[in-house]
Amino acid sequence: QVQLVESGGGSVQAGGSLRLSCAASGYASRRNCMAWFRQAPGREREFLGTVNLSGMGTKYGPSVKGRFTVARDNAENTMYLVMNGLEPEDTAMYYCAAEFVPSGFCTENTSYRTWGQGTQVTVSS
């Protein structure tokens, strides 16, 4: 089974940038869809973005499109979330998820079953 571990979180001032990593152990090609989510206290889990195995098929949530970029390095079995122009509203626990989808069509509605433990991102004014 694949194991996902997030890293790269921390504290940053508004307007700053962070790059989160999601390292996948095991046979990464068995989880061709990978995605980023976040959840802040008092809010529901929010979809941020997803990427397929090729790294060329991406989809973003409306709140982060244009600021965040999802990328994938299959040689290192790692997915990245590059965050620019961070705002205090971006403060949340960030999670990565993975799932094998035969069609290769990865969306926010994919039933992701494998999750990491999360990494905290805190943005101050």
PDB file of C-alpha atoms in Angstrom:
ATOM      1  CA  GLN A   1       0.000   0.000   0.000  1.00  0.00           C
ATOM      2  CA  VAL A   2       1.156   3.519  -0.717  1.00  0.00           C
ATOM      3  CA  GLN A   3       1.982   5.829   2.165  1.00  0.00           C
ATOM      4  CA  LEU A   4       1.773   9.603   1.852  1.00  0.00           C
ATOM      5  CA  VAL A   5       3.800  12.055   3.930  1.00  0.00           C
ATOM      6  CA  GLU A   6       3.381  15.819   3.639  1.00  0.00           C
ATOM      7  CA  SER A   7       6.135  18.291   4.439  1.00  0.00           C
ATOM      8  CA  GLY A   8       7.100  21.897   3.830  1.00  0.00           C
ATOM      9  CA  GLY A   9       4.533  23.623   5.974  1.00  0.00           C
ATOM     10  CA  GLY A  10       5.321  26.396   8.393  1.00  0.00           C
ATOM     11  CA  SER A  11       4.710  30.043   9.170  1.00  0.00           C
ATOM     12  CA  VAL A  12       4.984  32.749   6.544  1.00  0.00           C
ATOM     13  CA  GLN A  13       4.000  36.386   6.234  1.00  0.00           C
ATOM     14  CA  ALA A  14       1.240  37.493   3.916  1.00  0.00           C
ATOM     15  CA  GLY A  15       2.461  37.694   0.353  1.00  0.00           C
ATOM     16  CA  GLY A  16       5.057  35.010   0.897  1.00  0.00           C
ATOM     17  CA  SER A  17       5.487  31.623  -0.724  1.00  0.00           C
ATOM     18  CA  LEU A  18       5.779  28.009   0.344  1.00  0.00           C
ATOM     19  CA  ARG A  19       6.301  24.725  -1.443  1.00  0.00           C
ATOM     20  CA  LEU A  20       4.631  21.713   0.071  1.00  0.00           C
ATOM     21  CA  SER A  21       5.725  18.192  -0.761  1.00  0.00           C
ATOM     22  CA  CYS A  22       3.828  14.932  -0.663  1.00  0.00           C
ATOM     23  CA  ALA A  23       6.116  11.926  -0.781  1.00  0.00           C
ATOM     24  CA  ALA A  24       4.563   8.631  -1.797  1.00  0.00           C
ATOM     25  CA  SER A  25       6.154   5.338  -0.865  1.00  0.00           C
ATOM     26  CA  GLY A  26       5.412   2.098  -2.636  1.00  0.00           C
ATOM     27  CA  TYR A  27       4.345   1.644  -6.223  1.00  0.00           C
ATOM     28  CA  ALA A  28       3.319   5.163  -7.144  1.00  0.00           C
ATOM     29  CA  SER A  29       1.775   4.253 -10.482  1.00  0.00           C
ATOM     30  CA  ARG A  30      -0.956   2.379  -8.629  1.00  0.00           C
ATOM     31  CA  ARG A  31      -2.198   5.768  -7.466  1.00  0.00           C
ATOM     32  CA  ASN A  32      -2.396   7.726 -10.688  1.00  0.00           C
ATOM     33  CA  CYS A  33      -4.526  10.496  -9.193  1.00  0.00           C
ATOM     34  CA  MET A  34      -3.074  12.715  -6.487  1.00  0.00           C
ATOM     35  CA  ALA A  35      -4.653  15.791  -4.966  1.00  0.00           C
ATOM     36  CA  TRP A  36      -4.238  18.508  -2.378  1.00  0.00           C
ATOM     37  CA  PHE A  37      -6.875  19.482   0.156  1.00  0.00           C
ATOM     38  CA  ARG A  38      -6.940  21.761   3.172  1.00  0.00           C
ATOM     39  CA  GLN A  39      -9.106  22.203   6.213  1.00  0.00           C
ATOM     40  CA  ALA A  40      -9.268  25.098   8.642  1.00  0.00           C
ATOM     41  CA  PRO A  41     -11.077  25.100  12.005  1.00  0.00           C
ATOM     42  CA  GLY A  42     -14.784  25.613  11.541  1.00  0.00           C
ATOM     43  CA  ARG A  43     -14.616  24.985   7.811  1.00  0.00           C
ATOM     44  CA  GLU A  44     -15.271  22.003   5.620  1.00  0.00           C
ATOM     45  CA  ARG A  45     -12.486  20.291   3.767  1.00  0.00           C
ATOM     46  CA  GLU A  46     -11.600  22.263   0.642  1.00  0.00           C
ATOM     47  CA  PHE A  47     -10.282  20.920  -2.631  1.00  0.00           C
ATOM     48  CA  LEU A  48      -7.188  22.724  -3.892  1.00  0.00           C
ATOM     49  CA  GLY A  49      -5.939  20.851  -6.912  1.00  0.00           C
ATOM     50  CA  THR A  50      -5.279  17.486  -8.506  1.00  0.00           C
ATOM     51  CA  VAL A  51      -2.788  16.071 -10.998  1.00  0.00           C
ATOM     52  CA  ASN A  52      -2.750  12.855 -12.977  1.00  0.00           C
ATOM     53  CA  LEU A  53       0.142  10.493 -13.620  1.00  0.00           C
ATOM     54  CA  SER A  54       1.483  12.389 -16.624  1.00  0.00           C
ATOM     55  CA  GLY A  55       1.540  15.635 -14.677  1.00  0.00           C
ATOM     56  CA  MET A  56      -0.183  17.363 -17.580  1.00  0.00           C
ATOM     57  CA  GLY A  57      -3.755  16.947 -16.431  1.00  0.00           C
ATOM     58  CA  THR A  58      -4.501  19.369 -13.614  1.00  0.00           C
ATOM     59  CA  LYS A  59      -7.608  20.827 -12.033  1.00  0.00           C
ATOM     60  CA  TYR A  60      -7.774  23.567  -9.413  1.00  0.00           C
ATOM     61  CA  GLY A  61     -10.255  24.786  -6.881  1.00  0.00           C
ATOM     62  CA  PRO A  62     -11.670  28.258  -7.478  1.00  0.00           C
ATOM     63  CA  SER A  63     -10.163  29.841  -4.366  1.00  0.00           C
ATOM     64  CA  VAL A  64      -6.537  29.134  -5.290  1.00  0.00           C
ATOM     65  CA  LYS A  65      -6.388  29.058  -9.072  1.00  0.00           C
ATOM     66  CA  GLY A  66      -3.725  31.439 -10.313  1.00  0.00           C
ATOM     67  CA  ARG A  67      -1.844  31.429  -7.003  1.00  0.00           C
ATOM     68  CA  PHE A  68      -1.187  27.739  -6.386  1.00  0.00           C
ATOM     69  CA  THR A  69       0.365  25.214  -8.742  1.00  0.00           C
ATOM     70  CA  VAL A  70       0.227  21.427  -8.460  1.00  0.00           C
ATOM     71  CA  ALA A  71       3.146  19.536  -9.953  1.00  0.00           C
ATOM     72  CA  ARG A  72       4.365  15.953  -9.931  1.00  0.00           C
ATOM     73  CA  ASP A  73       7.803  14.388 -10.086  1.00  0.00           C
ATOM     74  CA  ASN A  74       7.296  10.726 -10.832  1.00  0.00           C
ATOM     75  CA  ALA A  75      11.012   9.961 -10.615  1.00  0.00           C
ATOM     76  CA  GLU A  76      10.900  10.959  -6.951  1.00  0.00           C
ATOM     77  CA  ASN A  77       7.323   9.812  -6.334  1.00  0.00           C
ATOM     78  CA  THR A  78       6.505  13.272  -5.072  1.00  0.00           C
ATOM     79  CA  MET A  79       3.690  15.737  -5.630  1.00  0.00           C
ATOM     80  CA  TYR A  80       4.200  19.423  -4.931  1.00  0.00           C
ATOM     81  CA  LEU A  81       1.983  22.343  -4.118  1.00  0.00           C
ATOM     82  CA  VAL A  82       3.695  25.633  -4.923  1.00  0.00           C
ATOM     83  CA  MET A  83       1.884  28.455  -3.157  1.00  0.00           C
ATOM     84  CA  ASN A  84       2.457  32.103  -4.035  1.00  0.00           C
ATOM     85  CA  GLY A  85       0.791  35.233  -2.765  1.00  0.00           C
ATOM     86  CA  LEU A  86      -0.264  33.577   0.476  1.00  0.00           C
ATOM     87  CA  GLU A  87      -2.980  35.241   2.501  1.00  0.00           C
ATOM     88  CA  PRO A  88      -4.103  34.802   6.127  1.00  0.00           C
ATOM     89  CA  GLU A  89      -7.172  33.024   4.774  1.00  0.00           C
ATOM     90  CA  ASP A  90      -4.863  30.287   3.502  1.00  0.00           C
ATOM     91  CA  THR A  91      -4.054  29.246   7.068  1.00  0.00           C
ATOM     92  CA  ALA A  92      -5.087  25.608   7.386  1.00  0.00           C
ATOM     93  CA  MET A  93      -3.908  22.044   7.669  1.00  0.00           C
ATOM     94  CA  TYR A  94      -2.903  20.861   4.208  1.00  0.00           C
ATOM     95  CA  TYR A  95      -3.372  17.243   3.181  1.00  0.00           C
ATOM     96  CA  CYS A  96      -2.436  15.177   0.174  1.00  0.00           C
ATOM     97  CA  ALA A  97      -4.450  12.254  -1.106  1.00  0.00           C
ATOM     98  CA  ALA A  98      -4.067   9.565  -3.734  1.00  0.00           C
ATOM     99  CA  GLU A  99      -6.252   7.084  -5.542  1.00  0.00           C
ATOM    100  CA  PHE A 100      -6.072   4.732  -8.487  1.00  0.00           C
ATOM    101  CA  VAL A 101      -8.594   5.737 -11.134  1.00  0.00           C
ATOM    102  CA  PRO A 102      -8.723   3.451 -14.193  1.00  0.00           C
ATOM    103  CA  SER A 103      -9.931   6.244 -16.469  1.00  0.00           C
ATOM    104  CA  GLY A 104      -7.171   8.577 -15.363  1.00  0.00           C
ATOM    105  CA  PHE A 105      -9.786  11.292 -14.923  1.00  0.00           C
ATOM    106  CA  CYS A 106      -8.892  12.978 -11.640  1.00  0.00           C
ATOM    107  CA  THR A 107     -11.281  15.449 -10.067  1.00  0.00           C
ATOM    108  CA  GLU A 108     -12.290  16.861  -6.705  1.00  0.00           C
ATOM    109  CA  ASN A 109     -15.047  14.241  -6.658  1.00  0.00           C
ATOM    110  CA  THR A 110     -12.668  11.306  -6.889  1.00  0.00           C
ATOM    111  CA  SER A 111     -13.110   8.980  -3.913  1.00  0.00           C
ATOM    112  CA  TYR A 112      -9.658   9.345  -2.439  1.00  0.00           C
ATOM    113  CA  ARG A 113      -8.927   6.623   0.093  1.00  0.00           C
ATOM    114  CA  THR A 114      -5.248   7.177   0.878  1.00  0.00           C
ATOM    115  CA  TRP A 115      -4.389  10.280   2.878  1.00  0.00           C
ATOM    116  CA  GLY A 116      -1.384  11.827   4.518  1.00  0.00           C
ATOM    117  CA  GLN A 117      -1.353  13.156   8.064  1.00  0.00           C
ATOM    118  CA  GLY A 118      -1.172  16.784   6.992  1.00  0.00           C
ATOM    119  CA  THR A 119       1.198  19.720   7.338  1.00  0.00           C
ATOM    120  CA  GLN A 120       0.257  23.018   8.961  1.00  0.00           C
ATOM    121  CA  VAL A 121       0.454  26.292   7.042  1.00  0.00           C
ATOM    122  CA  THR A 122       0.065  29.529   8.988  1.00  0.00           C
ATOM    123  CA  VAL A 123       0.004  32.892   7.225  1.00  0.00           C
ATOM    124  CA  SER A 124       0.269  36.065   9.302  1.00  0.00           C
ATOM    125  CA  SER A 125      -0.599  39.620   8.318  1.00  0.00           C
TER     126      SER A 125
END
